[in-house]
Backbone as numpy.savetxt, mean C-alpha at the origin, in Angstrom:
# Nx Ny Nz CAx CAy CAz Cx Cy Cz
17.19 19.91 -2.69 17.41 18.72 -1.87 16.93 18.97 -0.44
16.39 17.92 0.19 15.95 18.04 1.57 17.14 18.04 2.51
16.92 18.64 3.66 17.95 18.59 4.69 17.87 17.25 5.41
18.86 16.96 6.24 18.89 15.68 6.93 17.70 15.57 7.87
17.20 14.34 8.10 16.00 14.17 8.92 16.24 14.49 10.38
15.17 14.84 11.06 15.22 15.10 12.50 15.36 13.76 13.22
16.43 13.54 13.97 16.64 12.24 14.63 15.57 11.93 15.67
14.82 12.93 16.12 13.80 12.71 17.14 12.45 12.35 16.53
12.35 12.37 15.21 11.06 12.14 14.58 11.07 10.87 13.73
9.87 10.37 13.42 9.69 9.28 12.47 9.42 9.93 11.13
10.31 9.68 10.17 10.23 10.37 8.89 10.06 9.37 7.76
9.07 9.62 6.92 8.83 8.76 5.76 9.10 9.55 4.49
9.97 8.98 3.66 10.22 9.51 2.32 9.48 8.59 1.35
8.61 9.17 0.53 7.78 8.30 -0.31 7.40 8.97 -1.62
6.87 8.16 -2.50 6.37 8.64 -3.79 4.94 9.14 -3.61
4.60 10.17 -4.34 3.25 10.72 -4.26 2.24 9.90 -5.03
2.72 8.93 -5.84 1.82 8.22 -6.73 1.85 6.70 -6.60
2.94 6.12 -6.14 3.07 4.67 -6.16 2.31 4.00 -5.01
1.78 2.82 -5.28 0.94 2.12 -4.31 1.70 1.74 -3.04
2.96 1.33 -3.17 3.72 0.94 -1.99 3.80 2.08 -0.99
4.06 3.28 -1.50 4.12 4.45 -0.61 2.76 4.77 -0.01
1.72 4.64 -0.84 0.36 4.89 -0.35 0.01 3.92 0.78
0.40 2.67 0.62 0.16 1.66 1.64 0.79 2.06 2.98
2.02 2.51 2.95 2.72 2.89 4.18 2.08 4.13 4.79
1.72 5.10 3.97 1.05 6.30 4.50 -0.27 5.93 5.17
-0.99 4.99 4.57 -2.27 4.55 5.13 -2.06 3.90 6.50
-1.07 3.05 6.61 -0.77 2.38 7.88 -0.39 3.41 8.94
0.44 4.37 8.58 0.86 5.38 9.55 -0.32 6.23 10.01
-1.22 6.53 9.09 -2.41 7.31 9.45 -3.35 6.49 10.32
-3.52 5.21 10.00 -4.40 4.35 10.78 -3.90 4.22 12.22
-2.61 4.20 12.40 -2.01 4.08 13.73 -1.80 5.44 14.40
-2.16 6.51 13.69 -2.01 7.87 14.23 -0.58 8.12 14.71
0.38 7.71 13.90 1.79 7.89 14.24 2.20 9.35 14.01
2.85 9.94 15.00 3.40 11.28 14.80 4.55 11.15 13.82
4.50 11.90 12.74 5.44 11.65 11.65 5.65 12.88 10.79
6.74 12.82 10.05 6.98 13.76 8.96 6.94 12.95 7.68
6.20 13.40 6.70 6.08 12.68 5.43 6.50 13.60 4.30
7.44 13.12 3.50 7.91 13.88 2.35 7.62 13.07 1.08
6.75 13.60 0.23 6.48 12.98 -1.06 7.45 13.59 -2.07
8.29 12.75 -2.65 9.37 13.28 -3.50 9.82 12.25 -4.52
10.74 12.66 -5.37 11.42 11.75 -6.28 12.69 11.26 -5.60
13.15 10.10 -5.99 14.32 9.52 -5.34 15.52 10.45 -5.43
15.60 11.26 -6.49 16.72 12.19 -6.66 16.74 13.27 -5.58
15.61 13.47 -4.90 15.50 14.52 -3.89 15.80 14.00 -2.48
16.07 12.71 -2.37 16.34 12.11 -1.06 17.62 12.70 -0.46
17.62 13.01 0.85 18.86 13.48 1.49 19.99 12.49 1.27
21.17 13.00 1.01 22.32 12.15 0.65 22.63 11.13 1.74
22.54 11.55 3.02 22.88 10.62 4.10 21.90 9.47 4.20
20.65 9.68 3.74 19.67 8.60 3.71 19.95 7.68 2.53
20.25 8.26 1.39 20.57 7.46 0.21 21.76 6.55 0.47
22.73 7.05 1.19 23.93 6.25 1.47 23.60 5.00 2.28
22.52 5.06 3.07 22.12 3.93 3.89 21.05 3.06 3.24
20.60 3.46 2.07 19.64 2.67 1.30 20.27 2.37 -0.05
21.06 1.31 -0.16 21.76 1.01 -1.41 20.82 0.72 -2.56
19.56 0.36 -2.26 18.60 0.08 -3.34 18.03 1.37 -3.93
18.18 2.47 -3.21 17.66 3.77 -3.65 16.20 3.66 -4.08
15.36 3.25 -3.14 13.94 3.02 -3.41 13.07 3.82 -2.47
11.84 4.01 -2.88 10.80 4.59 -2.06 9.69 3.55 -1.91
9.06 3.49 -0.73 9.25 4.32 0.44 10.49 3.93 1.25
11.04 4.92 1.94 12.15 4.72 2.86 11.78 5.38 4.18
12.00 4.65 5.27 11.62 5.15 6.59 12.86 5.43 7.42
12.86 6.58 8.09 13.92 6.93 9.04 13.30 6.99 10.42
13.81 6.17 11.34 13.27 6.15 12.70 14.32 5.64 13.66
14.49 6.32 14.79 15.44 5.91 15.82 16.85 5.72 15.25
17.20 6.56 14.31 18.53 6.49 13.73 18.69 5.41 12.68
17.63 4.62 12.43 17.69 3.57 11.42 17.08 4.03 10.12
17.59 3.50 9.01 16.99 3.70 7.70 16.47 2.36 7.22
15.16 2.28 6.99 14.53 1.04 6.55 13.93 1.20 5.17
14.06 0.18 4.35 13.46 0.18 3.02 12.93 -1.21 2.74
12.28 -1.39 1.60 11.47 -2.56 1.28 10.16 -2.42 2.03
9.07 -2.35 1.27 7.77 -2.05 1.86 7.38 -3.03 2.95
7.63 -4.32 2.75 7.24 -5.30 3.76 8.03 -5.10 5.05
9.30 -4.76 4.95 10.12 -4.50 6.14 9.59 -3.27 6.88
9.31 -2.22 6.12 8.81 -0.97 6.71 7.48 -1.19 7.41
6.53 -1.86 6.73 5.19 -2.02 7.30 5.21 -2.90 8.55
5.98 -3.98 8.54 6.01 -4.85 9.72 6.74 -4.17 10.88
7.75 -3.38 10.57 8.42 -2.61 11.63 7.44 -1.64 12.27
6.67 -0.94 11.46 5.70 0.02 11.99 4.66 -0.68 12.86
4.26 -1.88 12.46 3.24 -2.59 13.22 3.78 -3.03 14.59
5.05 -3.35 14.66 5.64 -3.75 15.94 6.06 -2.54 16.78
6.53 -1.52 16.13 6.99 -0.32 16.84 5.81 0.46 17.39
4.71 0.49 16.65 3.50 1.20 17.07 2.35 0.17 17.07
2.21 -0.59 18.14 1.35 -1.79 18.12 -0.15 -1.57 18.16
-0.61 -0.34 18.28 -2.06 -0.13 18.36 -2.53 0.81 17.26
-3.57 0.43 16.49 -4.16 -0.91 16.49 -3.27 -1.91 15.76
-3.23 -3.17 16.20 -2.40 -4.16 15.51 -2.96 -4.47 14.13
-2.08 -4.60 13.15 -2.52 -4.89 11.79 -2.07 -6.27 11.30
-1.42 -7.01 12.18 -1.13 -8.42 11.94 -1.56 -9.21 13.17
-2.13 -10.40 12.98 -2.58 -11.20 14.12 -1.41 -11.65 14.99
-1.70 -11.97 16.23 -0.69 -12.51 17.14 -0.45 -13.99 16.85
-1.53 -14.71 16.54 -1.41 -16.14 16.26 -0.49 -16.37 15.07
0.54 -17.23 15.21 1.51 -17.41 14.13 0.91 -17.96 12.84
-0.11 -18.82 12.94 -0.74 -19.37 11.74 -1.50 -18.28 11.00
-2.29 -17.49 11.74 -3.03 -16.40 11.11 -2.09 -15.34 10.55
-1.02 -15.07 11.28 -0.05 -14.08 10.81 0.60 -14.55 9.51
0.96 -15.83 9.45 1.57 -16.37 8.23 0.61 -16.29 7.06
-0.67 -16.53 7.31 -1.67 -16.43 6.24 -1.73 -15.01 5.69
-1.74 -14.02 6.58 -1.80 -12.62 6.14 -0.53 -12.25 5.37
0.62 -12.70 5.85 1.87 -12.42 5.16 1.88 -13.03 3.76
1.31 -14.24 3.66 1.26 -14.90 2.35 0.35 -14.14 1.39
-0.78 -13.66 1.90 -1.68 -12.86 1.05 -0.99 -11.59 0.57
-0.30 -10.93 1.47 0.42 -9.70 1.10 1.47 -10.01 0.04
2.18 -11.11 0.21 3.17 -11.51 -0.79 2.51 -11.76 -2.14
1.39 -12.48 -2.14 0.70 -12.79 -3.39 0.22 -11.52 -4.10
-0.26 -10.55 -3.33 -0.82 -9.34 -3.92 0.25 -8.32 -4.33
1.38 -8.29 -3.61 2.30 -7.16 -3.80 3.69 -7.51 -4.30
4.16 -8.76 -4.12 5.56 -9.03 -4.45 5.81 -10.29 -5.29
4.86 -11.20 -5.33 5.05 -12.44 -6.09 5.13 -12.13 -7.60
5.82 -12.96 -8.38 5.85 -12.77 -9.84 4.42 -12.74 -10.40
4.12 -11.72 -11.18 2.79 -11.57 -11.75 1.73 -11.09 -10.78
2.18 -10.56 -9.62 1.23 -10.11 -8.58 0.42 -8.90 -9.06
-0.58 -8.54 -8.27 -1.46 -7.43 -8.63 -0.71 -6.11 -8.73
0.21 -5.85 -7.83 0.98 -4.61 -7.89 1.82 -4.57 -9.17
2.37 -5.70 -9.55 3.17 -5.77 -10.78 2.29 -5.53 -11.99
1.07 -6.07 -11.98 0.14 -5.86 -13.08 -0.22 -4.38 -13.23
-0.41 -3.70 -12.09 -0.72 -2.27 -12.14 0.42 -1.49 -12.81
1.65 -1.83 -12.45 2.79 -1.13 -13.04 2.89 -1.40 -14.54
2.51 -2.61 -14.95 2.50 -2.92 -16.39 1.43 -2.11 -17.11
0.27 -1.97 -16.48 -0.80 -1.17 -17.07 -0.36 0.28 -17.23
0.35 0.78 -16.24 0.76 2.19 -16.24 1.94 2.46 -17.16
2.86 1.49 -17.27 4.12 1.78 -17.95 4.44 0.86 -19.12
3.64 -0.19 -19.32 3.92 -1.13 -20.40 3.41 -0.64 -21.74
3.66 -1.41 -22.78 3.13 -1.09 -24.11 1.61 -1.25 -24.10
0.97 -0.83 -25.16 -0.49 -0.91 -25.23 -0.96 -2.34 -25.09
-0.29 -3.27 -25.77 -0.68 -4.68 -25.70 -0.41 -5.26 -24.32
0.74 -4.91 -23.74 1.08 -5.39 -22.41 0.09 -4.87 -21.38
-0.27 -3.60 -21.51 -1.22 -3.00 -20.57 -2.59 -3.65 -20.68
-3.02 -3.90 -21.91 -4.33 -4.52 -22.12 -4.39 -5.92 -21.51
-3.33 -6.69 -21.71 -3.27 -8.04 -21.15 -3.26 -8.00 -19.63
-2.45 -7.11 -19.06 -2.36 -6.98 -17.61 -3.70 -6.53 -17.02
-4.38 -5.64 -17.72 -5.68 -5.14 -17.25 -6.70 -6.28 -17.18
-6.71 -7.12 -18.21 -7.66 -8.24 -18.22 -7.34 -9.25 -17.12
-6.06 -9.50 -16.89 -5.67 -10.45 -15.84 -6.07 -9.92 -14.47
-5.79 -8.65 -14.22 -6.12 -8.06 -12.92 -7.62 -8.06 -12.69
-8.37 -7.70 -13.71 -9.83 -7.69 -13.59 -10.35 -9.09 -13.28
-9.88 -10.08 -14.01 -10.32 -11.46 -13.79 -9.94 -11.95 -12.39
-8.74 -11.59 -11.95 -8.27 -12.03 -10.64 -9.14 -11.44 -9.52
-9.50 -10.18 -9.66 -10.35 -9.55 -8.66 -11.74 -10.19 -8.64
-12.29 -10.43 -9.81 -13.63 -11.02 -9.89 -13.65 -12.42 -9.29
-12.58 -13.17 -9.47 -12.50 -14.52 -8.91 -12.58 -14.50 -7.38
-12.14 -13.41 -6.77 -12.11 -13.34 -5.31 -13.31 -12.61 -4.71
-14.33 -12.35 -5.51 -15.52 -11.66 -5.01 -16.06 -12.31 -3.73
-16.17 -13.65 -3.64 -16.70 -14.24 -2.41 -15.90 -13.89 -1.16
-14.58 -13.72 -1.31 -13.75 -13.39 -0.15 -13.98 -11.95 0.31
-14.32 -11.06 -0.62 -14.62 -9.68 -0.26 -15.97 -9.59 0.46
-16.85 -10.55 0.19 -18.19 -10.55 0.79 -18.22 -11.26 2.13
-17.15 -11.99 2.43 -17.13 -12.90 3.57 -17.18 -12.19 4.91
-16.37 -11.13 5.06 -16.28 -10.40 6.32 -16.12 -8.91 6.02
-16.23 -8.03 7.03 -16.11 -6.58 6.77 -14.79 -6.19 6.11
-13.71 -6.84 6.53 -12.41 -6.61 5.92 -12.01 -7.89 5.18
-10.87 -7.90 4.51 -10.53 -9.05 3.68 -10.19 -10.24 4.57
-11.14 -11.20 4.64 -10.99 -12.41 5.44 -10.72 -12.09 6.91
-11.31 -11.00 7.39 -11.05 -10.58 8.77 -12.17 -9.68 9.28
-12.41 -9.75 10.59 -13.39 -8.85 11.21 -12.79 -7.48 11.51
-11.46 -7.41 11.53 -10.77 -6.15 11.81 -9.80 -5.85 10.67
-9.46 -4.59 10.53 -8.52 -4.20 9.49 -7.15 -4.82 9.74
-6.54 -5.31 8.68 -5.19 -5.85 8.76 -4.32 -5.19 7.70
-3.07 -5.59 7.69 -2.14 -5.06 6.70 -2.53 -5.45 5.28
-3.27 -6.55 5.14 -3.77 -6.95 3.82 -4.66 -5.85 3.25
-5.55 -5.32 4.08 -6.44 -4.24 3.64 -5.66 -2.98 3.28
-4.60 -2.72 4.04 -3.77 -1.55 3.75 -3.10 -1.68 2.39
-2.87 -2.91 1.94 -2.28 -3.14 0.62 -3.34 -3.11 -0.49
-4.53 -3.61 -0.20 -5.59 -3.69 -1.20 -6.24 -2.34 -1.50
-6.45 -1.54 -0.47 -7.18 -0.28 -0.65 -6.52 0.65 -1.66
-5.18 0.86 -1.62 -4.55 1.73 -2.62 -4.74 1.21 -4.05
-4.77 -0.11 -4.22 -4.97 -0.66 -5.57 -6.41 -0.41 -6.03
-7.38 -0.70 -5.17 -8.77 -0.50 -5.54 -9.07 0.97 -5.82
-8.40 1.87 -5.10 -8.59 3.30 -5.33 -8.17 3.70 -6.75
-7.28 2.93 -7.36 -6.74 3.26 -8.67 -7.47 2.60 -9.84
-8.51 1.81 -9.57 -9.16 1.06 -10.65 -9.72 1.97 -11.74
-10.34 3.07 -11.35 -10.89 4.00 -12.35 -9.78 4.56 -13.21
-8.68 4.96 -12.60 -7.53 5.48 -13.32 -6.95 4.42 -14.27
-7.02 3.16 -13.85 -6.48 2.06 -14.65 -7.47 1.60 -15.72
-8.64 2.22 -15.75 -9.69 1.89 -16.72 -10.18 0.45 -16.55
-10.40 0.08 -15.29 -10.93 -1.24 -14.97 -12.30 -1.07 -14.32
-13.31 -1.60 -14.99 -14.69 -1.57 -14.49 -15.10 -3.00 -14.16
-15.29 -3.28 -12.89 -15.61 -4.64 -12.47 -17.08 -5.00 -12.67
-17.91 -3.99 -12.92 -19.32 -4.25 -13.18 -20.14 -4.49 -11.93
-21.47 -4.65 -12.14 -22.42 -4.78 -11.03 -22.20 -6.06 -10.23
-21.71 -7.10 -10.90 -21.53 -8.38 -10.20 -20.47 -8.29 -9.10
-19.66 -7.25 -9.16 -18.60 -7.07 -8.16 -19.07 -6.20 -7.00
-20.36 -6.20 -6.72 -20.90 -5.37 -5.63 -20.15 -5.57 -4.31
-19.81 -6.81 -3.91 -19.06 -6.96 -2.65 -17.72 -6.23 -2.65
-17.05 -6.18 -3.81 -15.77 -5.46 -3.89 -16.02 -3.97 -3.77
-17.06 -3.47 -4.44 -17.39 -2.04 -4.36 -17.73 -1.64 -2.93
-18.50 -2.49 -2.25 -18.88 -2.18 -0.87 -17.67 -2.21 0.05
-16.81 -3.19 -0.15 -15.57 -3.27 0.63 -14.72 -2.03 0.39
-14.56 -1.67 -0.88 -13.73 -0.51 -1.23 -14.29 0.76 -0.59
-15.59 0.92 -0.64 -16.19 2.12 -0.06 -15.99 2.18 1.45
-16.02 1.01 2.11 -15.74 0.99 3.56 -14.32 1.46 3.83
-13.39 1.01 3.01 -12.00 1.41 3.19 -11.81 2.89 2.87
-12.40 3.33 1.77 -12.21 4.72 1.33 -12.82 5.72 2.30
-13.86 5.30 3.02 -14.54 6.22 3.94 -13.80 6.38 5.26
-12.79 5.54 5.49 -12.01 5.66 6.73 -11.25 6.98 6.74
-11.27 7.65 7.87 -10.55 8.92 7.99 -9.06 8.74 7.70
-8.51 7.62 8.14 -7.09 7.38 7.92 -6.75 7.21 6.44
-7.68 6.61 5.68 -7.42 6.46 4.24 -7.44 7.83 3.56
-8.44 8.63 3.88 -8.51 9.97 3.28 -7.28 10.79 3.64
-6.81 10.62 4.88 -5.62 11.35 5.32 -4.37 10.90 4.56
-4.37 9.65 4.11 -3.19 9.10 3.44 -3.04 9.55 2.00
-4.09 10.11 1.42 -4.07 10.47 0.01 -3.22 11.72 -0.26
-2.43 11.66 -1.30 -1.72 12.86 -1.77 -2.66 13.63 -2.70
-2.26 14.83 -3.06 -3.11 15.65 -3.93 -3.38 14.97 -5.26
-2.34 14.35 -5.83 -2.54 13.70 -7.13 -3.39 12.44 -6.99
-3.26 11.71 -5.87 -4.06 10.51 -5.67 -5.54 10.84 -5.51
-5.84 12.00 -4.96 -7.24 12.40 -4.78 -7.98 12.47 -6.11
-7.24 12.65 -7.20 -7.86 12.79 -8.51 -8.08 11.45 -9.20
-7.62 10.36 -8.59 -7.72 9.05 -9.22 -9.12 8.49 -9.21
-9.93 8.90 -8.24 -11.22 8.25 -8.05 -12.33 9.29 -7.90
């Protein structure tokens, strides 16, 4: 078991394999946040942290004496606590649009993150169906990947931090988008080549692609 966190540091407890944790690690690396990161199983979480996270989920963030969980809460807190570079727009309409995209991709019923988990942990038939849905959904959005350097944006946003971990796993998920998805491949390569993305990868994630 880990010892209690250093109250003077920003500490992230996360999974070495799950996309939600990868997303948070990517954001922290992009913002160059001084941090301690522990990749572990939930059973290894310090007891005093578990007591403050009744959901017992990863990722869990400890900062300024607070324990935060739920990926959206953690990521938005990090963006406000460490504002440079900003990963959500200041304009309320643009910010709402980005939040809605993140919800659609990561938390809505039948979202892309949910499909990935079905591919990884569902039955053979469930995985096959989820794989086809995810592939079709990505192909439908090819024009949006070609529109700007980042997803519907000239600068990196939190949407990209959510998409990049999923795209990194496509080979592992046995999803081949084909040549027609060139804009997605180019977008993915731009994200993967970022120093912050490479820094965010765990040893096991490095083997996914």
